[in-house]
Coordinates of C-alpha atoms and ligand atoms in Angstrom, one line a residue:
X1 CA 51.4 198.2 258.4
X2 CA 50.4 197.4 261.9
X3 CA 52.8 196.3 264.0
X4 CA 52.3 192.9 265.1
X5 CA 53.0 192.0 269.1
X6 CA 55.1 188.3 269.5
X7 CA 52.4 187.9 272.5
X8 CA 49.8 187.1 270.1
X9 CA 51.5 184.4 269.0
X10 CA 50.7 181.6 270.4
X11 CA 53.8 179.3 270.7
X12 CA 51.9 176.4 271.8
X13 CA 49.6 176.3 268.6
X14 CA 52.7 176.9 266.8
X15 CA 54.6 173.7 268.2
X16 CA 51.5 172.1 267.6
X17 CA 51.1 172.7 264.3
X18 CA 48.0 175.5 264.0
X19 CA 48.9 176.8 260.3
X20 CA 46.6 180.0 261.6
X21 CA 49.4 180.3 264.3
X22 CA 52.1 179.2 261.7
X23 CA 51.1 182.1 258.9
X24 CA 50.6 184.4 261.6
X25 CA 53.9 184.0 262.9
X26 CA 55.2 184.2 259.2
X27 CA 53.7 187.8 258.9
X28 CA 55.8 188.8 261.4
X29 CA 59.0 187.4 259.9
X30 CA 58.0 189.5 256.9
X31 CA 57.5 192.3 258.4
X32 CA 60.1 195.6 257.3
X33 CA 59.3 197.3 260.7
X34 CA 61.8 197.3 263.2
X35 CA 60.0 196.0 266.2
X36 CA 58.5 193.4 264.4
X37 CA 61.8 192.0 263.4
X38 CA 62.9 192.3 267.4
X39 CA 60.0 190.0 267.8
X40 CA 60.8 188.1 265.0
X41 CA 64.2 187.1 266.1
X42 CA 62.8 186.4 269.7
X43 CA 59.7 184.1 268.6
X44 CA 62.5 181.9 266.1
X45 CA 65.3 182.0 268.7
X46 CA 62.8 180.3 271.3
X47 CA 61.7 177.7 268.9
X48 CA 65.0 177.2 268.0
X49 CA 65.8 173.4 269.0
X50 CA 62.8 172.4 267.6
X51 CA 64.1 173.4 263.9
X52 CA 66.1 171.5 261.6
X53 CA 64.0 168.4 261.5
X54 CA 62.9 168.6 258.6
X55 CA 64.2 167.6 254.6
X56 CA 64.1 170.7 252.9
X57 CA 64.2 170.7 249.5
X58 CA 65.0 173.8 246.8
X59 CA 62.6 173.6 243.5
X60 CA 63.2 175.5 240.2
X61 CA 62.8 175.5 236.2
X62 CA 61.3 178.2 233.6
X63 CA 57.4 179.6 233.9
X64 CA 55.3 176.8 232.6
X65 CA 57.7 173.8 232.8
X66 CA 55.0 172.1 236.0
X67 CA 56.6 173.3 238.9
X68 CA 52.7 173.9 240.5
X69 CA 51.5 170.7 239.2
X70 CA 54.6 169.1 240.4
X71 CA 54.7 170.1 243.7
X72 CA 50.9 169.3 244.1
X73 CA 51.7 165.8 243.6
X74 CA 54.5 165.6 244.7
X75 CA 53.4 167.0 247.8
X76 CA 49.9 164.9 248.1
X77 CA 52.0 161.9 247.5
X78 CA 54.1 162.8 250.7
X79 CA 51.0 163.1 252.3
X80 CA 50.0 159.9 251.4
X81 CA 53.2 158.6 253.2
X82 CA 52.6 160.2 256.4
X83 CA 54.3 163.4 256.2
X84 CA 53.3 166.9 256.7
X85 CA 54.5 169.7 253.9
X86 CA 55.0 173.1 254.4
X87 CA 55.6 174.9 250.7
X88 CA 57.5 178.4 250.3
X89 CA 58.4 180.5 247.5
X90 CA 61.2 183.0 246.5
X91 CA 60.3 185.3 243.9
X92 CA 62.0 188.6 244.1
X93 CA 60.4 189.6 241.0
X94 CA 56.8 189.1 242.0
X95 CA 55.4 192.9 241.9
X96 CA 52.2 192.3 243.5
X97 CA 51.9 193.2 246.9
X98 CA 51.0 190.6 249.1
X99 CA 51.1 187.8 246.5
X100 CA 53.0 186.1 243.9
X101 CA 52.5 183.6 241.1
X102 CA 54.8 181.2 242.6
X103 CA 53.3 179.0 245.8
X104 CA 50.1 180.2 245.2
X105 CA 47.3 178.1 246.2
X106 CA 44.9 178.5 243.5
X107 CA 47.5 176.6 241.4
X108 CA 47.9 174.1 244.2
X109 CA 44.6 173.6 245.0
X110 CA 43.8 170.1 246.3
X111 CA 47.3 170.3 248.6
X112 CA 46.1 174.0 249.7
X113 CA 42.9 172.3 250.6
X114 CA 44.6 169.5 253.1
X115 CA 45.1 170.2 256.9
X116 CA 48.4 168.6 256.9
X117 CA 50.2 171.2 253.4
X118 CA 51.5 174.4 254.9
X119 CA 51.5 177.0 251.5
X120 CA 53.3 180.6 251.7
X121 CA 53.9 182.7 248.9
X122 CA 56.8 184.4 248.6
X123 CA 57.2 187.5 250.8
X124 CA 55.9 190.8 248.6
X125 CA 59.1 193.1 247.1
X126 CA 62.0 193.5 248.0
X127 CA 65.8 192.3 246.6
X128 CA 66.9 188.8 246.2
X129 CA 68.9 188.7 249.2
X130 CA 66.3 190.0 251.9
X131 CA 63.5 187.7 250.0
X132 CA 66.0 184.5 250.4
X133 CA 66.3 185.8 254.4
X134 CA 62.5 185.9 255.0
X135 CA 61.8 182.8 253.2
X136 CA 64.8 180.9 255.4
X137 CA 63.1 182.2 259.0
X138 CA 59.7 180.8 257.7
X139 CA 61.8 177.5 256.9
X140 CA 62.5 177.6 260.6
X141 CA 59.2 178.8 261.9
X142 CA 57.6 175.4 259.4
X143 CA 59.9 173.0 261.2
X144 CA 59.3 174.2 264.8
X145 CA 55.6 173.6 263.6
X146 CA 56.2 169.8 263.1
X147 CA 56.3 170.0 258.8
X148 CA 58.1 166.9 258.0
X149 CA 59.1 168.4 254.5
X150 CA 60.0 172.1 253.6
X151 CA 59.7 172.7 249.4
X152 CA 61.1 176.0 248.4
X153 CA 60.1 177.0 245.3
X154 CA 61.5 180.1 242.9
X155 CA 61.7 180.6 239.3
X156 CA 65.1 179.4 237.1
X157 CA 65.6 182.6 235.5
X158 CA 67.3 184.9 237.5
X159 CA 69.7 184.6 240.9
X160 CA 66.9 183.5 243.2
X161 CA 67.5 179.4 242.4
X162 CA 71.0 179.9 243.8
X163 CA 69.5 181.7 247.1
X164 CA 67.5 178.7 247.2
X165 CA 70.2 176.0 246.7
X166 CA 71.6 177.7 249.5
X167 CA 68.9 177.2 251.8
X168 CA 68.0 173.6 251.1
X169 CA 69.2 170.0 251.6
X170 CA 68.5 168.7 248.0
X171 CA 67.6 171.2 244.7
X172 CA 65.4 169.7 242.3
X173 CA 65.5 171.1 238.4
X174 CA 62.4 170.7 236.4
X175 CA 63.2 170.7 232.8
X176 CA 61.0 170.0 229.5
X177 CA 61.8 167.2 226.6
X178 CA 63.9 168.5 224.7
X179 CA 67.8 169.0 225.0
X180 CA 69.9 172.1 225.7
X181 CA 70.0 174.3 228.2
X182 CA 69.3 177.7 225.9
X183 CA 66.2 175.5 224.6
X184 CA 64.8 175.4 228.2
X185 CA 64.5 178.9 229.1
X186 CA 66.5 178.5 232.4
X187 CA 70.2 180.8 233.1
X188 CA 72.8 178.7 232.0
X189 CA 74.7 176.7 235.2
X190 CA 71.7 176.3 236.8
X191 CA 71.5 172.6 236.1
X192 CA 75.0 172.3 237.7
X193 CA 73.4 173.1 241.0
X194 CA 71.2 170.4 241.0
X195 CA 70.9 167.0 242.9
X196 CA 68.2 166.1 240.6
X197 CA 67.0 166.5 237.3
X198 CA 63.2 166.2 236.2
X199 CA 62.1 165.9 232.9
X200 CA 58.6 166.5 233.4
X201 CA 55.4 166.5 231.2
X202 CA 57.1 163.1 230.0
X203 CA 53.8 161.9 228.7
X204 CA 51.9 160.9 225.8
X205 CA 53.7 162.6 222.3
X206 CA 56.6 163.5 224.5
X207 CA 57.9 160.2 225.8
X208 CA 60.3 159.6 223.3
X209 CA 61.5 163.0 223.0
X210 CA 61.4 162.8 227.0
X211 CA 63.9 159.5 226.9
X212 CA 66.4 161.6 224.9
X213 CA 66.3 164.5 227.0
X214 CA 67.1 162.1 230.0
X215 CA 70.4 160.5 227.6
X216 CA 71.3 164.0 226.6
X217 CA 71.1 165.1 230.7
X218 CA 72.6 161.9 232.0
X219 CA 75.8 162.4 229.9
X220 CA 76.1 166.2 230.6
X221 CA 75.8 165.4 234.0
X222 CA 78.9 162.8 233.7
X223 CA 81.7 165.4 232.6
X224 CA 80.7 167.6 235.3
X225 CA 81.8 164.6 237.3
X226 CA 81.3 166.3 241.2
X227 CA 83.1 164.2 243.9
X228 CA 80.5 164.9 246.3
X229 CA 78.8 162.2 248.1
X230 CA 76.0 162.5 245.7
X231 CA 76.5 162.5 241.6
X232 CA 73.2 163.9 240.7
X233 CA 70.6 162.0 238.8
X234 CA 68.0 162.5 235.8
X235 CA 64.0 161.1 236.6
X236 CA 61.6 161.4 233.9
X237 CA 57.9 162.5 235.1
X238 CA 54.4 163.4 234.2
X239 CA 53.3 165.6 237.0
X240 CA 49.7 165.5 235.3
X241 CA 49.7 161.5 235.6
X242 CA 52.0 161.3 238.4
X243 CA 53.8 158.9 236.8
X244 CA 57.9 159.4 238.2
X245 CA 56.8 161.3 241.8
X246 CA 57.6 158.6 244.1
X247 CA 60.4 157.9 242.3
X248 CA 61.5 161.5 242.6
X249 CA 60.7 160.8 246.5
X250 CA 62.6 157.4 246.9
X251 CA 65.6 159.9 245.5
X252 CA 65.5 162.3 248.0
X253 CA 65.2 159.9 251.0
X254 CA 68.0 158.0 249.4
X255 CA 70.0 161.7 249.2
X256 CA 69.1 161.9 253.1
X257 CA 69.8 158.9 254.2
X258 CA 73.4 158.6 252.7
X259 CA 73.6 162.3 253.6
X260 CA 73.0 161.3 257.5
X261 CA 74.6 158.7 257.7
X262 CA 78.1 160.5 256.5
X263 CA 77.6 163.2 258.0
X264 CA 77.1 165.1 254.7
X265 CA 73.6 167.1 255.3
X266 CA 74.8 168.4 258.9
X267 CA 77.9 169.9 257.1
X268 CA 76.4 171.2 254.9
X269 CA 73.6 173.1 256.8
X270 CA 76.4 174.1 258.8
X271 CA 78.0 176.2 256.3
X272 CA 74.7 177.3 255.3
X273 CA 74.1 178.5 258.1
X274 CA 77.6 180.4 258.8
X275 CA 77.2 181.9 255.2
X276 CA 73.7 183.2 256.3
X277 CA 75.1 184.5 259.5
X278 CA 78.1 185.9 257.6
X279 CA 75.1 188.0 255.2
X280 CA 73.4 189.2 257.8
X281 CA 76.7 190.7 259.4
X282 CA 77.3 192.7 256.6
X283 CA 73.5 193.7 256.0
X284 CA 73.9 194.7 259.7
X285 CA 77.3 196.6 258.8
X286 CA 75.5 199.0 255.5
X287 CA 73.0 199.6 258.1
X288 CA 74.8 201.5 260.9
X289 CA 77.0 203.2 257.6
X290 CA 73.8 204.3 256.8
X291 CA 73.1 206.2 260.4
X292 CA 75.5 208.2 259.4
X293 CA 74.2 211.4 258.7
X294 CA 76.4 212.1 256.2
X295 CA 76.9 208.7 254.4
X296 CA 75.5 208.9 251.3
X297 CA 76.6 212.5 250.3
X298 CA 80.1 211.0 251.0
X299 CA 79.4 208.0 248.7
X300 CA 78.5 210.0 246.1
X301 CA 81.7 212.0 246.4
X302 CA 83.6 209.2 246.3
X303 CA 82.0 207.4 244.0
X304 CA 82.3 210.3 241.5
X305 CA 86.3 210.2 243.0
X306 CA 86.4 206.9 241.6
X307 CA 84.5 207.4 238.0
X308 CA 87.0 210.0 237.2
X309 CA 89.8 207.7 238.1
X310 CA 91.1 210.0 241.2
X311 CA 90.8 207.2 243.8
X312 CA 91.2 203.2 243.5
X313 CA 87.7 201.7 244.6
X314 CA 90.0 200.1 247.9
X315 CA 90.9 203.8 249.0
X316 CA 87.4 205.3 248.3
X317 CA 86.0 202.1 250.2
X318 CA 88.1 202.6 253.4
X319 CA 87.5 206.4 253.4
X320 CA 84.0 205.7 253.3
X321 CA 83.9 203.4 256.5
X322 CA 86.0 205.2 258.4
X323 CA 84.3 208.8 257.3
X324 CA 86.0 210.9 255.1
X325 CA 89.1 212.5 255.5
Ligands
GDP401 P1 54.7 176.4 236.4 O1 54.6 177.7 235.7 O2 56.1 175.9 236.2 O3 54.2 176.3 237.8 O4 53.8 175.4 235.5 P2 52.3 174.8 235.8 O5 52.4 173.7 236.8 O6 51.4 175.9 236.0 O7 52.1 174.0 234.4 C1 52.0 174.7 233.2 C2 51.2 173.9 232.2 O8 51.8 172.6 232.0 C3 49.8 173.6 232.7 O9 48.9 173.7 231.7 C4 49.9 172.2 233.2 O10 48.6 171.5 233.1 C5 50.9 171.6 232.2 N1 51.6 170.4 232.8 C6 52.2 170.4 234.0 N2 52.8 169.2 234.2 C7 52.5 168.4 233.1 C8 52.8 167.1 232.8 O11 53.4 166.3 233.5 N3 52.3 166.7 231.6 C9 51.7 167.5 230.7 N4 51.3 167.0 229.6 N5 51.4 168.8 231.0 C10 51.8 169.2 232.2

């Protein structure tokens, strides 16, 4: 991999919204090379106070529920209001190089098509946690480059969704009619982290099965009874007709606005972002362990110290960070 210079990005096209600029400037983010990441942390730390403008917004549900044809019109609808959308994708799994299934813009094609949609598959390999980190730094680099709305997209069968509820203002689950969790392919508490419910494909044969779903959901939601500011809510929708999307959209700009107003989306980003710092340190921690020449024979020692029931995990842990005695 070449090793991209933060000179060639130009921070003016970025501010002004060049997606060229804005995907070039992504790469970099990506990038495993340490230089890169230097200028990484440079080119987002000077664009700093232009981030956090924008409503960012986690979505998730099995393979095949809609999530593509949602966020197409979803996202075209926002368009039609005015706003610019950048989407991004957290796939951990994806084992293609360079592309992923999720975000892609084959799937997305008439908002991958429009000047104003921003679309970014997820970041190629890697774990969960460095994936979630990437996808968060092109959140920032998409808000310095004027996109009104960030949608993060991942898959609702693994731990990505909760990397993503992490990240986001409001977490949309897409569902299918037809009640139960176990029925809808997705890990079970998943639809506790939402703000929203969608049942979507709630169309033609489905519509009664659909209004069911949204009983069944409603109900469930009610004896998880959060006291947040927000109880969560259940919005049927056909993606393919767009019947529900604005809807969906008059939800999330009610969300924001009560969220504003009390103070509750700046609170939470806050601890968002303290948890994210808090990640990084000990990322950065393993790391210089790591320089030490010696590290992982030691961990193996200790670990096998600890199998065979000679050491407590606590004692082997401390020996290990301070090097062994
Ligand atoms: P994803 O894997 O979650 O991204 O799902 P896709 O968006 O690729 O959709 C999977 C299939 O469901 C495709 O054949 C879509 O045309 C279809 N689909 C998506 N949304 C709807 C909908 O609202 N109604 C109906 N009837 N089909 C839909």
């Amino acid at each position: 991999m070449n090793s991209l210079k933060v000179e060639l990005i130009d921070k003016q096209a970025l501010r002004h919204g060049d997606r060229r600029t804005l995907a070039r400037a992504i790469t970099l983010v990506e990038s495993l090379l340490e230089s890169d990441r230097q200028h990484a942390q440079a080119l987002i730390q000077e664009v700093l106070p232009a981030t956090g403008k924008s409503i960012r917004i986690g979505i998730t549900g099995s393979p095949g529920v809609g999530k593509s044809t949602f966020i197409e019109a979803f996202g075209l609808h926002l368009l039609d209001q005015g706003k610019r959308v950048a989407v991004l994708a957290v796939d951990p799994s994806s084992p293609v190089r360079g592309g992923s299934i999720l975000a892609d813009k084959t799937r997305m094609e008439r908002l991958g098509r429009d000047e104003r949609a921003f679309i970014r598959p997820s970041p190629a390999g890697g774990a969960v946690g460095g994936v979630a980190q990437r996808t968060r730094e092109s959140m920032l680099l998409s808000e310095a480059a004027g996109f009104d709305v960030v949608l993060v997209e991942t898959v609702g069968v693994g731990q990505s969704e909760h990397r993503v509820k992490e990240m986001v203002d409001f977490f949309l689950v897409l569902l299918l009619p037809g009640a139960g969790d176990e029925l809808q392919g997705i890990k079970k508490g998943v639809v506790e982290l939402a703000d929203a419910l969608i049942i979507n494909k709630a169309d033609g044969d489905n519509l009664v099965l659909a209004e069911n779903t949204r009983m069944h959901y409603e109900s469930a939601l009610k004896l998880l009874g959060r006291d947040e500011f927000w109880q969560a809510q259940v919005q049927l929708c056909s993606s393919l007709q767009g019947a529900g999307v604005q809807e969906v959209w008059n939800m999330v700009l009610a969300h924001h606005q009560l969220g504003e107003a009390e103070g509750e989306i700046q609170r939470r980003r806050s601890m968002q972002n303290i948890a994210w710092m808090n990640e990084i340190l000990i990322d950065l921690w393993h790391q210089q362990l790591r320089l030490r020449a010696s590290f992982e024979a030691d961990q193996k020692l200790l670990e096998a110290q600890v199998v065979a029931g000679k050491l407590t995990p606590y004692v082997a842990a401390k020996r290990l960070l301070g090097g062994i005695q």
